[in-house]
XYZ file of C-alpha atoms in Angstrom:
412
model
C 63.500 75.613 56.799
C 63.240 72.728 53.607
C 64.687 73.183 50.438
C 60.507 73.674 48.965
C 60.661 76.927 51.207
C 62.565 78.082 48.400
C 61.577 75.813 45.435
C 57.820 75.831 45.899
C 57.994 79.393 47.099
C 54.636 81.484 45.495
C 56.377 83.487 43.578
C 59.411 81.099 41.965
C 56.277 78.743 41.388
C 54.685 81.949 39.132
C 58.161 82.241 37.877
C 58.837 79.166 36.359
C 55.267 78.199 35.424
C 55.110 81.395 33.335
C 58.049 81.166 31.567
C 56.896 77.500 30.404
C 54.004 78.627 29.123
C 55.609 81.578 27.064
C 57.829 78.784 26.032
C 61.147 80.613 27.223
C 62.816 77.254 28.127
C 62.274 76.548 23.657
C 63.789 79.517 22.960
C 67.653 78.906 21.585
C 69.830 80.365 24.267
C 73.038 78.904 23.032
C 74.519 76.544 19.876
C 75.401 74.089 22.249
C 73.006 71.383 23.527
C 72.201 67.993 24.555
C 70.337 65.187 23.509
C 68.103 66.098 26.371
C 68.037 69.413 24.653
C 69.657 70.934 27.619
C 71.654 74.618 26.298
C 75.265 75.159 27.261
C 76.482 78.273 28.806
C 79.458 79.877 30.857
C 78.355 82.113 33.515
C 79.979 84.806 35.334
C 78.508 85.899 39.284
C 79.324 89.064 40.829
C 81.037 89.100 44.521
C 78.350 90.413 47.418
C 78.468 88.635 51.020
C 75.088 87.267 52.083
C 73.812 88.875 49.185
C 75.154 86.052 47.295
C 71.900 83.909 48.641
C 70.878 85.769 45.376
C 72.616 83.973 43.108
C 71.252 81.115 43.874
C 68.253 82.378 42.697
C 68.976 83.091 39.290
C 70.643 79.996 38.594
C 67.823 77.574 40.308
C 65.507 79.640 37.070
C 67.955 79.535 34.400
C 68.435 75.500 34.988
C 64.712 74.868 35.556
C 64.852 76.823 31.539
C 66.812 73.874 30.584
C 70.161 76.002 30.728
C 73.641 74.567 31.938
C 76.332 75.539 33.158
C 79.318 74.640 30.616
C 82.004 76.972 32.880
C 81.742 78.915 36.105
C 83.733 82.326 37.156
C 83.030 84.552 40.125
C 84.640 86.826 43.045
C 84.137 86.232 46.621
C 80.325 85.545 47.034
C 79.731 84.561 42.951
C 83.311 82.355 43.656
C 81.486 80.729 46.593
C 78.087 79.737 44.398
C 80.147 79.142 41.405
C 82.099 76.333 43.616
C 79.357 74.580 44.949
C 77.723 74.616 41.649
C 81.267 72.936 39.698
C 81.292 70.660 42.529
C 78.672 68.880 41.984
C 79.339 66.804 39.414
C 79.720 67.024 35.979
C 78.041 70.371 33.794
C 74.992 67.938 32.063
C 73.389 67.596 35.544
C 71.232 70.473 37.019
C 72.617 71.462 41.058
C 71.009 74.134 42.406
C 68.574 72.283 44.506
C 71.908 70.920 46.045
C 73.215 74.405 46.364
C 69.988 75.127 48.646
C 70.244 72.315 50.633
C 73.244 73.614 51.729
C 71.739 77.066 52.405
C 69.376 75.270 54.698
C 71.074 73.926 56.671
C 74.214 76.335 56.920
C 74.035 79.873 59.704
C 75.733 81.963 57.402
C 76.752 84.325 61.082
C 78.924 80.753 61.744
C 81.565 82.285 59.240
C 81.917 85.448 61.750
C 84.365 83.137 63.552
C 86.376 85.637 66.025
C 85.901 86.379 69.497
C 83.425 88.283 71.588
C 84.796 91.175 70.155
C 84.981 91.014 66.827
C 81.664 89.865 67.114
C 79.995 92.083 69.028
C 81.644 95.153 66.372
C 80.348 93.279 63.577
C 76.996 93.191 65.350
C 77.227 97.223 65.165
C 78.065 97.965 62.033
C 75.316 95.523 60.852
C 72.992 96.899 62.783
C 74.411 100.576 62.322
C 75.349 101.582 65.453
C 75.775 105.595 66.730
C 79.560 107.024 65.880
C 80.117 107.213 69.802
C 79.331 103.021 69.583
C 80.817 102.352 66.781
C 84.533 104.151 67.499
C 83.810 102.167 71.455
C 82.916 98.889 70.051
C 86.222 99.662 67.475
C 88.641 99.887 69.707
C 88.488 96.625 71.394
C 89.051 95.273 68.108
C 92.300 96.917 67.399
C 94.301 94.340 69.105
C 93.246 91.345 66.111
C 93.671 93.878 63.616
C 97.247 94.393 64.587
C 97.922 90.386 65.126
C 95.943 88.744 62.525
C 94.563 91.633 59.788
C 91.253 90.403 60.171
C 88.492 90.341 62.455
C 87.820 86.840 61.810
C 90.160 84.072 60.858
C 87.877 81.796 58.170
C 88.392 79.122 59.794
C 85.310 77.891 59.750
C 84.457 78.565 56.209
C 87.543 76.815 54.892
C 85.845 74.201 57.161
C 82.362 73.655 55.965
C 83.173 73.850 51.853
C 85.908 71.400 52.646
C 83.409 68.851 54.024
C 80.380 70.314 51.251
C 83.352 69.200 48.577
C 84.171 65.865 50.650
C 80.930 64.688 50.292
C 80.920 64.822 46.745
C 84.174 62.792 46.512
C 86.340 65.982 45.865
C 89.353 66.752 47.870
C 92.285 67.976 45.319
C 92.070 70.159 42.392
C 92.338 66.913 39.708
C 89.925 65.679 41.232
C 87.379 68.884 41.175
C 89.155 68.551 37.206
C 87.871 64.882 36.610
C 84.998 65.683 37.795
C 83.651 69.112 36.603
C 85.740 68.606 33.963
C 83.883 65.493 31.861
C 82.459 66.229 28.690
C 78.559 64.649 28.283
C 78.405 61.955 25.316
C 76.095 63.742 23.922
C 77.175 67.245 23.601
C 77.152 68.678 20.570
C 76.527 71.708 17.858
C 72.432 72.603 17.363
C 71.768 71.952 13.411
C 73.001 73.745 11.051
C 75.387 75.845 13.048
C 78.699 75.143 10.557
C 80.895 74.630 14.205
C 82.375 71.555 15.987
C 82.576 70.802 19.568
C 86.368 70.491 19.127
C 88.228 71.970 21.439
C 85.856 73.171 24.137
C 86.750 71.684 27.628
C 84.669 73.509 30.917
C 86.277 75.470 32.897
C 86.286 77.417 36.731
C 87.950 80.003 37.048
C 87.926 81.538 41.207
C 89.484 84.793 41.191
C 91.574 86.201 44.634
C 93.978 89.032 44.903
C 98.011 88.467 45.761
C 98.864 91.803 48.045
C 102.103 90.887 48.077
C 102.799 90.557 44.837
C 99.849 92.483 43.322
C 98.446 89.978 40.940
C 94.969 89.557 40.577
C 94.966 85.445 40.295
C 93.108 82.778 38.563
C 92.544 79.755 40.181
C 93.176 77.383 39.546
C 95.155 78.633 36.611
C 97.380 80.354 38.631
C 97.827 77.558 41.101
C 100.971 76.020 40.054
C 103.123 79.179 41.149
C 101.463 79.100 44.648
C 101.762 75.681 45.072
C 104.682 72.610 44.674
C 102.109 70.428 43.326
C 98.776 72.296 42.886
C 96.775 68.745 41.645
C 96.888 68.225 45.271
C 95.398 70.894 46.496
C 92.303 71.200 47.846
C 90.052 74.044 45.564
C 87.872 75.032 49.091
C 91.775 76.972 49.277
C 90.469 79.583 45.945
C 87.673 79.715 47.394
C 88.862 81.221 50.395
C 91.216 83.233 49.444
C 88.073 84.535 47.073
C 86.086 85.620 49.815
C 88.669 87.465 52.581
C 86.899 90.416 53.004
C 89.483 93.185 54.333
C 89.914 93.255 57.999
C 86.672 91.521 58.015
C 88.415 87.784 57.592
C 91.910 87.437 58.055
C 93.974 87.469 54.664
C 94.988 83.464 53.257
C 98.520 83.123 53.782
C 99.975 80.660 51.286
C 103.678 79.455 52.377
C 106.396 77.769 50.917
C 106.362 79.442 47.004
C 107.561 77.556 44.548
C 111.046 78.725 44.069
C 113.674 78.521 40.697
C 115.050 79.173 37.525
C 111.538 77.485 36.506
C 109.091 78.858 39.063
C 110.614 82.664 37.937
C 109.675 81.955 34.643
C 105.947 80.860 34.982
C 105.530 83.867 37.337
C 106.370 86.183 34.511
C 104.475 84.190 31.818
C 101.182 84.177 34.067
C 101.405 87.213 36.600
C 103.748 89.266 34.605
C 105.863 89.409 38.087
C 109.593 89.418 37.444
C 110.619 90.459 40.825
C 112.848 88.031 43.283
C 110.167 85.399 43.899
C 108.111 85.973 48.100
C 108.516 82.887 50.473
C 105.309 83.165 51.560
C 102.074 85.629 50.188
C 98.563 87.123 51.824
C 95.450 86.920 49.283
C 92.244 88.089 49.688
C 88.655 88.902 47.962
C 89.145 89.409 44.741
C 86.852 91.727 44.823
C 89.465 94.100 45.543
C 90.724 93.852 42.125
C 87.581 92.708 40.007
C 84.621 91.847 41.223
C 82.788 90.733 38.655
C 85.501 89.244 36.368
C 82.574 89.205 33.069
C 85.998 89.503 31.093
C 87.276 85.965 31.739
C 85.783 83.989 29.530
C 86.004 86.700 26.464
C 87.698 86.191 23.106
C 86.821 89.552 21.023
C 86.810 88.214 17.954
C 85.361 85.338 18.414
C 81.334 84.168 17.510
C 80.907 82.615 20.454
C 79.483 78.473 20.589
C 78.089 79.586 23.638
C 76.692 82.533 25.767
C 78.699 84.338 28.728
C 76.311 85.358 30.919
C 76.796 87.237 33.839
C 74.788 88.250 37.030
C 75.367 91.117 39.220
C 74.361 92.101 42.385
C 72.668 95.136 42.415
C 73.666 98.008 40.255
C 76.579 100.323 41.803
C 77.166 102.550 39.802
C 73.686 104.160 39.854
C 74.406 107.402 42.296
C 77.547 109.672 42.338
C 80.642 109.267 45.680
C 79.741 111.691 48.514
C 83.629 112.648 49.277
C 82.776 115.211 51.830
C 84.230 113.399 54.957
C 87.213 110.300 55.817
C 84.698 107.658 55.689
C 83.232 108.926 52.551
C 86.451 108.893 50.714
C 87.757 106.084 51.677
C 85.095 104.223 50.983
C 84.736 106.221 47.216
C 87.950 105.197 46.788
C 87.769 101.757 47.527
C 84.442 101.413 45.554
C 86.637 103.096 42.491
C 89.114 100.333 42.934
C 86.886 97.354 42.796
C 85.076 98.362 40.766
C 87.076 100.115 37.747
C 88.453 97.089 35.845
C 85.367 95.675 35.004
C 83.007 98.849 34.103
C 86.126 99.659 31.867
C 85.603 96.532 29.737
C 81.916 97.011 29.351
C 82.253 100.152 28.464
C 85.088 98.684 25.829
C 82.775 96.051 24.582
C 79.062 96.976 24.639
C 77.840 94.497 23.236
C 78.801 92.528 26.283
C 75.686 94.395 28.129
C 72.915 92.094 26.586
C 74.155 89.399 28.417
C 74.483 91.299 32.039
C 71.415 90.967 34.529
C 71.382 93.552 37.678
C 69.414 91.629 40.659
C 67.693 94.504 42.638
C 69.332 93.654 46.194
C 66.369 96.070 48.255
C 67.794 97.053 51.338
C 69.659 93.706 52.310
C 73.537 94.557 53.634
C 75.886 92.803 52.531
C 77.557 92.393 55.818
C 74.480 90.975 57.929
C 75.765 87.550 58.096
C 73.015 86.837 60.828
C 70.390 86.972 57.935
C 66.879 86.075 59.019
C 65.618 82.733 57.361
C 62.844 85.675 55.551
C 65.573 87.452 54.548
C 67.130 84.267 52.332
C 63.896 83.808 51.059
C 63.506 87.112 49.723
C 66.889 87.527 47.889
C 66.386 84.041 46.456
C 63.177 84.981 44.978
C 65.134 88.762 43.654
C 67.718 86.094 42.115
C 64.689 84.522 40.413
C 63.057 87.957 39.899
C 65.762 88.537 38.353
C 66.330 85.210 35.850
C 62.909 85.873 34.978
C 63.958 89.757 33.472
C 66.868 88.329 31.795
C 65.468 85.039 30.062
C 62.812 87.263 28.363
C 64.660 89.269 26.854
C 68.094 87.740 25.981
C 67.934 87.226 22.178
C 70.599 85.100 20.935
C 70.476 85.048 17.735
C 70.556 88.589 17.629
C 73.988 88.637 19.576
C 75.584 86.351 17.547
C 74.833 88.571 15.038
C 76.029 91.846 17.280
C 79.494 89.415 18.092
C 79.483 88.040 13.666
C 79.823 92.456 12.892
C 83.204 92.791 15.353
C 84.444 89.567 14.362
C 84.311 91.151 10.437
C 86.645 93.826 12.053
C 89.461 91.965 12.786
C 92.891 94.214 12.592
C 94.423 91.515 9.672
């Protein structure tokens, strides 16, 4: 495949052309912009396995309309796209086409890097094999689950992302922060808005789940809890932790956790953990605690200078769960746990509904790492279609009025 198979897809070209014809690229989406007219936003992306391909279609169309990503957050698949975007230079640059290039040149099934039995079992799951075959294949991978706590070590993914970051001169957290954290010299506030750019700083937030201390982890903000020299850590590790789907990938184990009174104080302040510090921790997919961390940039009583857009992969709450069989019970419990925090936040902050768009992912399976080129393009187009819907309906001026009303209700 070529990059143009995505960017010059007829459906995508039509979307971009029609948006420009309707002057959507001239709409106000933010009060933070630069001299070229680019408008800056924060973006939060949901997790969803291989469905994350659709996120690239979404961000591509946003960039085509002159939107740039000032801050980025995500879980699992959302964290992958967030890191790819953050690792491609300063925030003023359009980056989605380079992310597409990464997609074109990578067979996602390489991430399934377990042994033959593990790969056969995963294929049976994706193919929705009959219970007897599934049970037989499952028996063959019991050893992998017992010994490694997962079917795949995740080494291929870590090497792939590390190589990508290295190609862009990033091997440490400090290098990433320097590159992504550089503000454009011509950054300004929209004319007529009584605010300044003072205090603004780009932020990357990768969410993972620390099972050892029961902590929702935000990297790189909380990296000093886990490493004595966090500035030297390869940021690809953060994403490897965030995308560690339980049992599909082995947990990300971090050893030699800093000890002592100062470390204990940091844990209390940043994570609320007051027990004896462990020597090592195991991390899995951030999605088991917050699959869509839309609250991560939230300041309730502040009228923002830029919006926090959120993009979801499908509609996970459009039908009731059946709880009649053991596997249904497990699935319902798992989905409830990973979505409850995010649903609860949106319910308590209904203004955020104006900021969120859902991508219709059709019949695509989040676990299908053997996804075909045709299906990759289809997901990309679905992401572009969702961006089209959102850009047309979002009203920045109205949203600010809503936030102004909320700010007036701030308790004294």
